[in-house]
mmCIF file of C-alpha atoms in Angstrom:
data_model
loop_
_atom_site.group_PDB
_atom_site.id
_atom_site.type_symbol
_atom_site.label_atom_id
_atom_site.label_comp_id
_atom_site.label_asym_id
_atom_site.label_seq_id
_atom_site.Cartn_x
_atom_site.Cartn_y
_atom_site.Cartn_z
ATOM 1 C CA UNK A 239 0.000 0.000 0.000
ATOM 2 C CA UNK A 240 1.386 3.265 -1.157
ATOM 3 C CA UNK A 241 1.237 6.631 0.702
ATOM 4 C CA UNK A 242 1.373 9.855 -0.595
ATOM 5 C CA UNK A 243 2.651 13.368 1.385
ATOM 6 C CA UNK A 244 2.749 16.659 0.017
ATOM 7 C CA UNK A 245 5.383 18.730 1.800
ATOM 8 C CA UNK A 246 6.556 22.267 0.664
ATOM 9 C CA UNK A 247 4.735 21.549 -2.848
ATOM 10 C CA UNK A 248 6.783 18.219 -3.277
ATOM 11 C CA UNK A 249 4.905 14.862 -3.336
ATOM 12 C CA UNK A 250 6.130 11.814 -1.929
ATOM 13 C CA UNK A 251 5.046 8.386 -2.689
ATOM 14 C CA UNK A 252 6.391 6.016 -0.444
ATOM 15 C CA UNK A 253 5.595 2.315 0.307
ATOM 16 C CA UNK A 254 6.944 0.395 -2.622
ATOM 17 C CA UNK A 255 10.087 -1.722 -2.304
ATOM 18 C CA UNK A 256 12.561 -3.046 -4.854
ATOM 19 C CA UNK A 257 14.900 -1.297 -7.129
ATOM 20 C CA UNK A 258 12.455 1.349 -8.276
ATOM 21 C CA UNK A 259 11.996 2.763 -4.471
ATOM 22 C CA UNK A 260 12.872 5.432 -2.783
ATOM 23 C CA UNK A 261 13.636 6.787 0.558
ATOM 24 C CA UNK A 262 11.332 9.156 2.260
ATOM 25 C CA UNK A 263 14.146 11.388 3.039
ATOM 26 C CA UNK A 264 16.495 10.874 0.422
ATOM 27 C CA UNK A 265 13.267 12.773 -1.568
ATOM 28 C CA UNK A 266 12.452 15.094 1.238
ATOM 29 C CA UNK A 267 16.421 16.036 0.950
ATOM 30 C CA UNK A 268 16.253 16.842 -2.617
ATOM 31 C CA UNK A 269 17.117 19.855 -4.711
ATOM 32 C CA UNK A 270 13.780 20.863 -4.165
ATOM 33 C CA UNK A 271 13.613 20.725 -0.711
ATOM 34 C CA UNK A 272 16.835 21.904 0.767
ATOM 35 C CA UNK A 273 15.027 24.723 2.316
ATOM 36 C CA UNK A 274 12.839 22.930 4.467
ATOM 37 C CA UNK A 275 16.203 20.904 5.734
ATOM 38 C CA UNK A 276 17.637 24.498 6.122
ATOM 39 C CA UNK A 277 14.543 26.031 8.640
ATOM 40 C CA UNK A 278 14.525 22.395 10.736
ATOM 41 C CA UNK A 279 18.517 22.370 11.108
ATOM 42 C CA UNK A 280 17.925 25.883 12.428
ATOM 43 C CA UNK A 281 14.990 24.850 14.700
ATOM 44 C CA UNK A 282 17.259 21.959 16.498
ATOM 45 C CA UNK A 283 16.326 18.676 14.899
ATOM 46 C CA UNK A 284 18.882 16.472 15.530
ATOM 47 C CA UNK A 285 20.844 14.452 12.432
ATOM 48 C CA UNK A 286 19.763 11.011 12.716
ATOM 49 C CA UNK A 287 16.310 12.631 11.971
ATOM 50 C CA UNK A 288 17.280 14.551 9.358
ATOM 51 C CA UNK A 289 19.994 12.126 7.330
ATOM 52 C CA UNK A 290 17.824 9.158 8.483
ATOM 53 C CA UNK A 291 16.078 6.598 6.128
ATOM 54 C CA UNK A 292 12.577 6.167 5.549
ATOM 55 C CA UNK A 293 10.295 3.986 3.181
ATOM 56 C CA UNK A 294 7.586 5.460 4.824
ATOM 57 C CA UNK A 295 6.311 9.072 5.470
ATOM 58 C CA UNK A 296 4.612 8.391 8.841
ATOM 59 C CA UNK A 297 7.712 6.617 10.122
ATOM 60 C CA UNK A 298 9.677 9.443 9.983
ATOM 61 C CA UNK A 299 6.653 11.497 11.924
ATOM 62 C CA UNK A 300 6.348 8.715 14.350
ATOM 63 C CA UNK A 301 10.226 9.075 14.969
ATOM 64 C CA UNK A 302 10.381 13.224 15.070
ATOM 65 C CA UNK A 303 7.220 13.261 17.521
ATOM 66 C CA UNK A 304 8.884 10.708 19.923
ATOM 67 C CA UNK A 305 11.925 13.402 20.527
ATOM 68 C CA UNK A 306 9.413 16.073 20.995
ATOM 69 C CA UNK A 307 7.202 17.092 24.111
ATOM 70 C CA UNK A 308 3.841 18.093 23.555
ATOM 71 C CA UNK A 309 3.981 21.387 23.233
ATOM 72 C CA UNK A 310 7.366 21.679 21.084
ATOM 73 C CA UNK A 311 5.483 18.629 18.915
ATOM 74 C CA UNK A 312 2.949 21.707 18.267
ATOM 75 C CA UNK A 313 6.026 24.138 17.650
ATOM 76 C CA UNK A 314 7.045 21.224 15.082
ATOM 77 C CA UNK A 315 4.046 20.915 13.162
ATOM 78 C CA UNK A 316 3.413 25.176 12.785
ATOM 79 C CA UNK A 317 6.977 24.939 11.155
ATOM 80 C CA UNK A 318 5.723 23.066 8.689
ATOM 81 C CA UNK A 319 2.341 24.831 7.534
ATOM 82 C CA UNK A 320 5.024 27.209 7.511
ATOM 83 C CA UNK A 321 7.943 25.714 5.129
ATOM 84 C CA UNK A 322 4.559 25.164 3.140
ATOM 85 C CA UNK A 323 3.455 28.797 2.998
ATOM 86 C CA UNK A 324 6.601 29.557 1.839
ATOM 87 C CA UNK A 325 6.641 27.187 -1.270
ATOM 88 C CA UNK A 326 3.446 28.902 -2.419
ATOM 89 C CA UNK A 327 4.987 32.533 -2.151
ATOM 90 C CA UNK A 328 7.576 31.132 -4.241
ATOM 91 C CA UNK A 329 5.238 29.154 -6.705
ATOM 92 C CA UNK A 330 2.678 32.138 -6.712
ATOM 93 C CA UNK A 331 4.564 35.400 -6.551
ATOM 94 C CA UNK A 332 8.067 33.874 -7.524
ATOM 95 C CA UNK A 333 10.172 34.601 -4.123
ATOM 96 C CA UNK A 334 10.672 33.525 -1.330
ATOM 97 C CA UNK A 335 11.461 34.217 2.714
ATOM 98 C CA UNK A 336 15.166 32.929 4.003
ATOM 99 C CA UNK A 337 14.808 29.815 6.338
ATOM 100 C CA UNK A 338 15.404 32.269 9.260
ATOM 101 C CA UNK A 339 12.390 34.443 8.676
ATOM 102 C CA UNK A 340 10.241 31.265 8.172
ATOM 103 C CA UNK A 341 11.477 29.922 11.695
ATOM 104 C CA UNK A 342 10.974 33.652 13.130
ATOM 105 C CA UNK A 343 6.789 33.660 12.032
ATOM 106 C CA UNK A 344 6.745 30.493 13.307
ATOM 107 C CA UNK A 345 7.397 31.173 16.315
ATOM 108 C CA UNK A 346 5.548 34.667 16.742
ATOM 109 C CA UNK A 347 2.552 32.259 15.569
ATOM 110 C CA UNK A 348 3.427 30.030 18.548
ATOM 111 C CA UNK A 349 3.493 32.563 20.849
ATOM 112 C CA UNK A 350 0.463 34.371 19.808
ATOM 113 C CA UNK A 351 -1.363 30.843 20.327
ATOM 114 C CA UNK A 352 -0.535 30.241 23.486
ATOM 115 C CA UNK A 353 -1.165 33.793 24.846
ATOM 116 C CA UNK A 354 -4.793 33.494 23.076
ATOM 117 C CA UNK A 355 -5.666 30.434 24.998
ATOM 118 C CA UNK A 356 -4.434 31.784 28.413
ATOM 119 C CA UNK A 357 -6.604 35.206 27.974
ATOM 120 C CA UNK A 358 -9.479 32.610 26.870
ATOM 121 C CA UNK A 359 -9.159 29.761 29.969
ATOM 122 C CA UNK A 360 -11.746 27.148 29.911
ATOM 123 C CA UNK A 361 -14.499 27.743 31.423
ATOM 124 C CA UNK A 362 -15.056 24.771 34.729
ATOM 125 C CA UNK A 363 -18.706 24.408 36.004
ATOM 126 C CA UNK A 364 -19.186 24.260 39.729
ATOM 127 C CA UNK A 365 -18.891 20.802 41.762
ATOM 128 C CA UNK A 366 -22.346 19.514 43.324
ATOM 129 C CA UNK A 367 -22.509 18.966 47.068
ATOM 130 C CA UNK A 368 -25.407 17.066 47.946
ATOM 131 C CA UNK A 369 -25.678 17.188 51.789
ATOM 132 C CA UNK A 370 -28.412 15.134 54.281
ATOM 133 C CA UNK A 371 -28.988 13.812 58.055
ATOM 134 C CA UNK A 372 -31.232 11.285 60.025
ATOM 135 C CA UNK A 373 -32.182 10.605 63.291
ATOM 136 C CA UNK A 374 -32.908 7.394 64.542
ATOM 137 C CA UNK A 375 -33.287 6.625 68.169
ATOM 138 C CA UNK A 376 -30.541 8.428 69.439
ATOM 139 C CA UNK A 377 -28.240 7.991 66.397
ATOM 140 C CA UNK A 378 -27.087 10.406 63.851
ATOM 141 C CA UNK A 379 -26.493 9.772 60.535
ATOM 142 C CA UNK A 380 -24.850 12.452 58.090
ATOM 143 C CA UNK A 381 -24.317 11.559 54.219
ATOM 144 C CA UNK A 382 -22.616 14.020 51.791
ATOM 145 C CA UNK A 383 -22.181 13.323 48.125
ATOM 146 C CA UNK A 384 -19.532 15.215 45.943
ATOM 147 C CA UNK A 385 -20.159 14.839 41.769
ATOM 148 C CA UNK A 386 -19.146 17.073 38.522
ATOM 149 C CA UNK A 387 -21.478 18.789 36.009
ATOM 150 C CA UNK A 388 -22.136 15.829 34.230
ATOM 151 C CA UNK A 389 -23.291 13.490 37.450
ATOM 152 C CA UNK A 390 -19.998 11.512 37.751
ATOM 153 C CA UNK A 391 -19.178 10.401 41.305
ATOM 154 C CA UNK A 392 -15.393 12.286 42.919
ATOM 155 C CA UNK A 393 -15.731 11.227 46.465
ATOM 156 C CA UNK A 394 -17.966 11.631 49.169
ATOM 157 C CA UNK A 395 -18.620 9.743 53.003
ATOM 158 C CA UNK A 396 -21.407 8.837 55.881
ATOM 159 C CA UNK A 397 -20.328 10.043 59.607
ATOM 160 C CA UNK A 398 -22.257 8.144 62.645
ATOM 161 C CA UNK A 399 -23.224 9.599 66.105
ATOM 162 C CA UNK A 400 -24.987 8.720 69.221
ATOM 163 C CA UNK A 401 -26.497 11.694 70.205
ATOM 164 C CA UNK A 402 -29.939 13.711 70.931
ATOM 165 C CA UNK A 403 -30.012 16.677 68.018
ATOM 166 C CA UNK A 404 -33.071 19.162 66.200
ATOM 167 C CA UNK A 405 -32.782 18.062 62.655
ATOM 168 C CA UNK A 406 -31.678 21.385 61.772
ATOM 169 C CA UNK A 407 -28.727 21.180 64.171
ATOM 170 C CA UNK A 408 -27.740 17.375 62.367
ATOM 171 C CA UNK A 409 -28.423 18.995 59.543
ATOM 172 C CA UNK A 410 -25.945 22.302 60.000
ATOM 173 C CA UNK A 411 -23.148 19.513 61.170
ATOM 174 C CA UNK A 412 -23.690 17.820 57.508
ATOM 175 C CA UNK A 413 -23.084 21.121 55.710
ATOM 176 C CA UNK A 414 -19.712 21.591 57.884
ATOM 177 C CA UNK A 415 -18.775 18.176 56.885
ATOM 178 C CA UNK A 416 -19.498 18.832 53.652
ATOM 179 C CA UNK A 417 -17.845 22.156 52.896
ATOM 180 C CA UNK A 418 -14.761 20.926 54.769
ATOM 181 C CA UNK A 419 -14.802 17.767 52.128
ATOM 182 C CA UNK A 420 -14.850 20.499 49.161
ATOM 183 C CA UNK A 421 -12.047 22.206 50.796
ATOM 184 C CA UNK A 422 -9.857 19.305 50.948
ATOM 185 C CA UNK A 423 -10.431 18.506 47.500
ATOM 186 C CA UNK A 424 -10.268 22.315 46.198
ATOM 187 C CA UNK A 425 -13.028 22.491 44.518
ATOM 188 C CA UNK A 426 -13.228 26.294 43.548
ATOM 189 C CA UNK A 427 -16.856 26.598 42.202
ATOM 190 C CA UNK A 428 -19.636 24.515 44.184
ATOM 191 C CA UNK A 429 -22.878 24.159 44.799
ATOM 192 C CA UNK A 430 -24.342 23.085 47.703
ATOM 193 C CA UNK A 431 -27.765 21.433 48.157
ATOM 194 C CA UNK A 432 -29.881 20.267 50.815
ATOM 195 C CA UNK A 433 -33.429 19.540 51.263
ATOM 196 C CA UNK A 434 -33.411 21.698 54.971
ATOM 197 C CA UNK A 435 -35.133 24.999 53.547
ATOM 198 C CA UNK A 436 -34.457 26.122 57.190
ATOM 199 C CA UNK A 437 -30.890 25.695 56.887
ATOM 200 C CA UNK A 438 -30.608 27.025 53.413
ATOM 201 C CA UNK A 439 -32.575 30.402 53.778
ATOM 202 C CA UNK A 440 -30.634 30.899 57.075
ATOM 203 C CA UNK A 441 -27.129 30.133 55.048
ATOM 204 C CA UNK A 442 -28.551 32.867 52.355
ATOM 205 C CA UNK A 443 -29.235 35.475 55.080
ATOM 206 C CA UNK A 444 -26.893 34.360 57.772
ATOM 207 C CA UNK A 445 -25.113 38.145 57.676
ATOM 208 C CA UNK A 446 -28.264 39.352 58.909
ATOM 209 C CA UNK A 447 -29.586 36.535 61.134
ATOM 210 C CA UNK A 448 -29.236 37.561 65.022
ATOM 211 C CA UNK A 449 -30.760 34.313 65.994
ATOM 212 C CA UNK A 450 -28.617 31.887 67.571
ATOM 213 C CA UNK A 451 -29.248 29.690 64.490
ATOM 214 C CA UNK A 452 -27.959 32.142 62.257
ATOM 215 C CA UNK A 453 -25.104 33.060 64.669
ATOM 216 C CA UNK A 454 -23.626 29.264 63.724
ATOM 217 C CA UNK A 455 -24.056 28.828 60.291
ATOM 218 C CA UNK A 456 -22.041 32.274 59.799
ATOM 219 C CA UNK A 457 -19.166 30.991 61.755
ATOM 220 C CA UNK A 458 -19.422 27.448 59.969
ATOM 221 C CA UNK A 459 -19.631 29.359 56.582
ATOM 222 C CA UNK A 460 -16.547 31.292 57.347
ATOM 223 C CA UNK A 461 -14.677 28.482 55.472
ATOM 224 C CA UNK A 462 -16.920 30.057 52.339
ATOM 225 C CA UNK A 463 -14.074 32.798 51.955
ATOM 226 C CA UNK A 464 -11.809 29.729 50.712
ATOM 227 C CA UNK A 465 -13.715 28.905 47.503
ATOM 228 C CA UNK A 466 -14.491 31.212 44.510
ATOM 229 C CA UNK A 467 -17.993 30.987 44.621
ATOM 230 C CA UNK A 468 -20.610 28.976 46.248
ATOM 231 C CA UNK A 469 -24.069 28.769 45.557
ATOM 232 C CA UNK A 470 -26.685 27.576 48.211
ATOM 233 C CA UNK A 471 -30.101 25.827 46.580
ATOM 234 C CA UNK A 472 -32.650 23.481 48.666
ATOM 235 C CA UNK A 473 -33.957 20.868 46.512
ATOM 236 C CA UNK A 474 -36.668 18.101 47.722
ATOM 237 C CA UNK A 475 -36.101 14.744 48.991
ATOM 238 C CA UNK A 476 -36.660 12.792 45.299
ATOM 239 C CA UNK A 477 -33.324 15.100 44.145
ATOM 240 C CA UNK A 478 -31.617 14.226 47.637
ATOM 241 C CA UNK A 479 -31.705 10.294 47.578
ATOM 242 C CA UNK A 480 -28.039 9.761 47.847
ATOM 243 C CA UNK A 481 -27.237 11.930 50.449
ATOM 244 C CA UNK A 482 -30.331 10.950 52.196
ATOM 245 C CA UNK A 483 -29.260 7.064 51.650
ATOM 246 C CA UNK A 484 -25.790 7.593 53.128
ATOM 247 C CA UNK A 485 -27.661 9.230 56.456
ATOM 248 C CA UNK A 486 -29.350 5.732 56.533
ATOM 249 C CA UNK A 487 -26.207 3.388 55.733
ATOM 250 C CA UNK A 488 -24.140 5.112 58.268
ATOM 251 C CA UNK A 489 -26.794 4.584 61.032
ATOM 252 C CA UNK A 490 -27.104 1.200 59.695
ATOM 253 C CA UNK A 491 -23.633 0.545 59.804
ATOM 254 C CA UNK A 492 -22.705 2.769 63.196
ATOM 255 C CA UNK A 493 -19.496 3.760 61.523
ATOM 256 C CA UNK A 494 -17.692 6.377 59.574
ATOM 257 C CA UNK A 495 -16.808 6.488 56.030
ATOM 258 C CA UNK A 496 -14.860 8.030 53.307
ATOM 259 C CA UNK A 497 -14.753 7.321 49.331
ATOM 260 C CA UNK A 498 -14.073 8.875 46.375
ATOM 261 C CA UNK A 499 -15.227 7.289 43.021
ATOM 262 C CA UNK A 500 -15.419 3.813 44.615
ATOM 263 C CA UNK A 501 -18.387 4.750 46.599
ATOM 264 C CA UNK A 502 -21.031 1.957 47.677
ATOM 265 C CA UNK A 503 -22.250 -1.015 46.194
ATOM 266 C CA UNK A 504 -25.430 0.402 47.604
ATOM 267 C CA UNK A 505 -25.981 3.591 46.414
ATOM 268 C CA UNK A 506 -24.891 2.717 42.964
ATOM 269 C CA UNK A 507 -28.754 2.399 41.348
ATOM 270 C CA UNK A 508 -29.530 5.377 42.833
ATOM 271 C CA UNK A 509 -26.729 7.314 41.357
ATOM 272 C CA UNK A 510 -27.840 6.327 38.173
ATOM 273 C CA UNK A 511 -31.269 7.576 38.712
ATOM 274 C CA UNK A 512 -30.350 10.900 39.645
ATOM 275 C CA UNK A 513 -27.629 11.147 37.002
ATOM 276 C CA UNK A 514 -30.539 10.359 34.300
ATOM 277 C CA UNK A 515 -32.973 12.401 36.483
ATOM 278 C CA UNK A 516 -30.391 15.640 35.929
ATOM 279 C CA UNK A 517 -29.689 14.903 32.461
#
């Protein structure tokens, strides 16, 4: 099977063996390529690249892009649109640029790439923080669920406690847990959701709350000043399930525990709903 590359204007077929072929860079090398040679030599490729030989055109790419990084590999193929530029000033307007002024736009095209994409940074979504509690005779159960835009688990955990509490109060200890779970992962942009409208109209107005309520949320929500933005929402119990399952595995199970994508066996059908749910 034969392939066929077009560089600077020249083609070359390579693929065939016998008498009648050809190395890939013996043609590359030619008289009417000796100033593409000229503009790599200049830009550093080494000699057993250049004075190498080839049957086949994508061997000698395969070979060049194993030297390079990633982002010189880039550098690598901009030279060449380049060196082909070049041919067509000289096939179309009969000059042409020295190798040095070809290596030269190459690189201001480089640069001007790279400082496009850092003015233009992707934009990230937020991370969802679902956050629940129980209580069951005495016991505590807290469940907070950590996933991306598109519903895929990163981590999460259950916490267990004997102990008399107001649901709001178990509650108020689940967003603490939670928050201090995006923290340690640093998450920048979250949302956090719980299906306490207490607890999330207090977080909303907690600058202005006097009540002893309020008074605790702000100084759990003084951790708030460590992400770039946070967004509160309540959301019913049918959009809650996996937080509100953990709550019930850790009293259940009367211990602690942390995950991150290899969360529970148990939860797993659930997940799925919600993920199709928010899709």
């Amino acid at each position: 099977m034969k392939e066929e590359l077009m560089i600077c204007g020249t083609s070359i077929t390579s693929g065939g063996k016998g008498k009648g072929s050809l190395s890939f860079m013996a043609k590359l090398w030619g008289r009417e390529c000796l100033k593409v040679r000229e503009v790599l030599i200049i830009r550093g490729l080494n000699n057993r690249l250049l004075d190498g030989s080839y049957n086949r055109c994508i061997d000698w790419l395969e070979d060049t892009l194993r030297e390079l990084n990633s982002k010189v590999a880039a550098d690598f193929f901009t030279l060449l649109l380049n060196c082909w530029n070049n041919r067509n000033k000289m096939v179309f307007q009969g000059k042409e640029n020295p190798a040095i002024m070809v290596c030269e736009r190459a690189q201001a095209l480089s640069n001007e790439f790279r400082i496009f994409n850092l003015n233009d940074p992707p934009v990230i979504p937020p991370t969802l923080v679902n956050i629940d509690a129980a209580i069951l005779d005495g016991c505590v159960g807290y469940g907070v669920i950590v996933r991306d835009a598109d519903g895929f688990v990163l981590s999460g955990c259950y916490g267990f406690a004997y102990m008399s509490l107001d649901v709001i109060w178990a509650e108020l200890e689940a967003l603490s847990i939670g928050l201090k779970l995006a923290e340690t992962m640093k998450i920048s942009k979250l949302i956090m959701e719980s299906g306490n409208g207490t607890l999330t109209n207090t977080v909303k107005k907690c600058e202005n709350d006097v009540t002893i309520l309020g008074r605790c949320v702000k100084n759990e929500c003084m951790v708030l000043r460590n992400f770039e933005s946070v967004h509160f929402n309540w959301v019913d119990r049918r959009n809650n399930e996996v937080a509100d399952l953990l709550c019930k595995l850790a009293i259940k199970n009367k211990c602690d525990l942390y995950f991150k994508m290899d969360y529970p066996l148990e939860i797993h059908n659930v997940i799925i709903r919600e993920a199709i749910k928010r899709g």
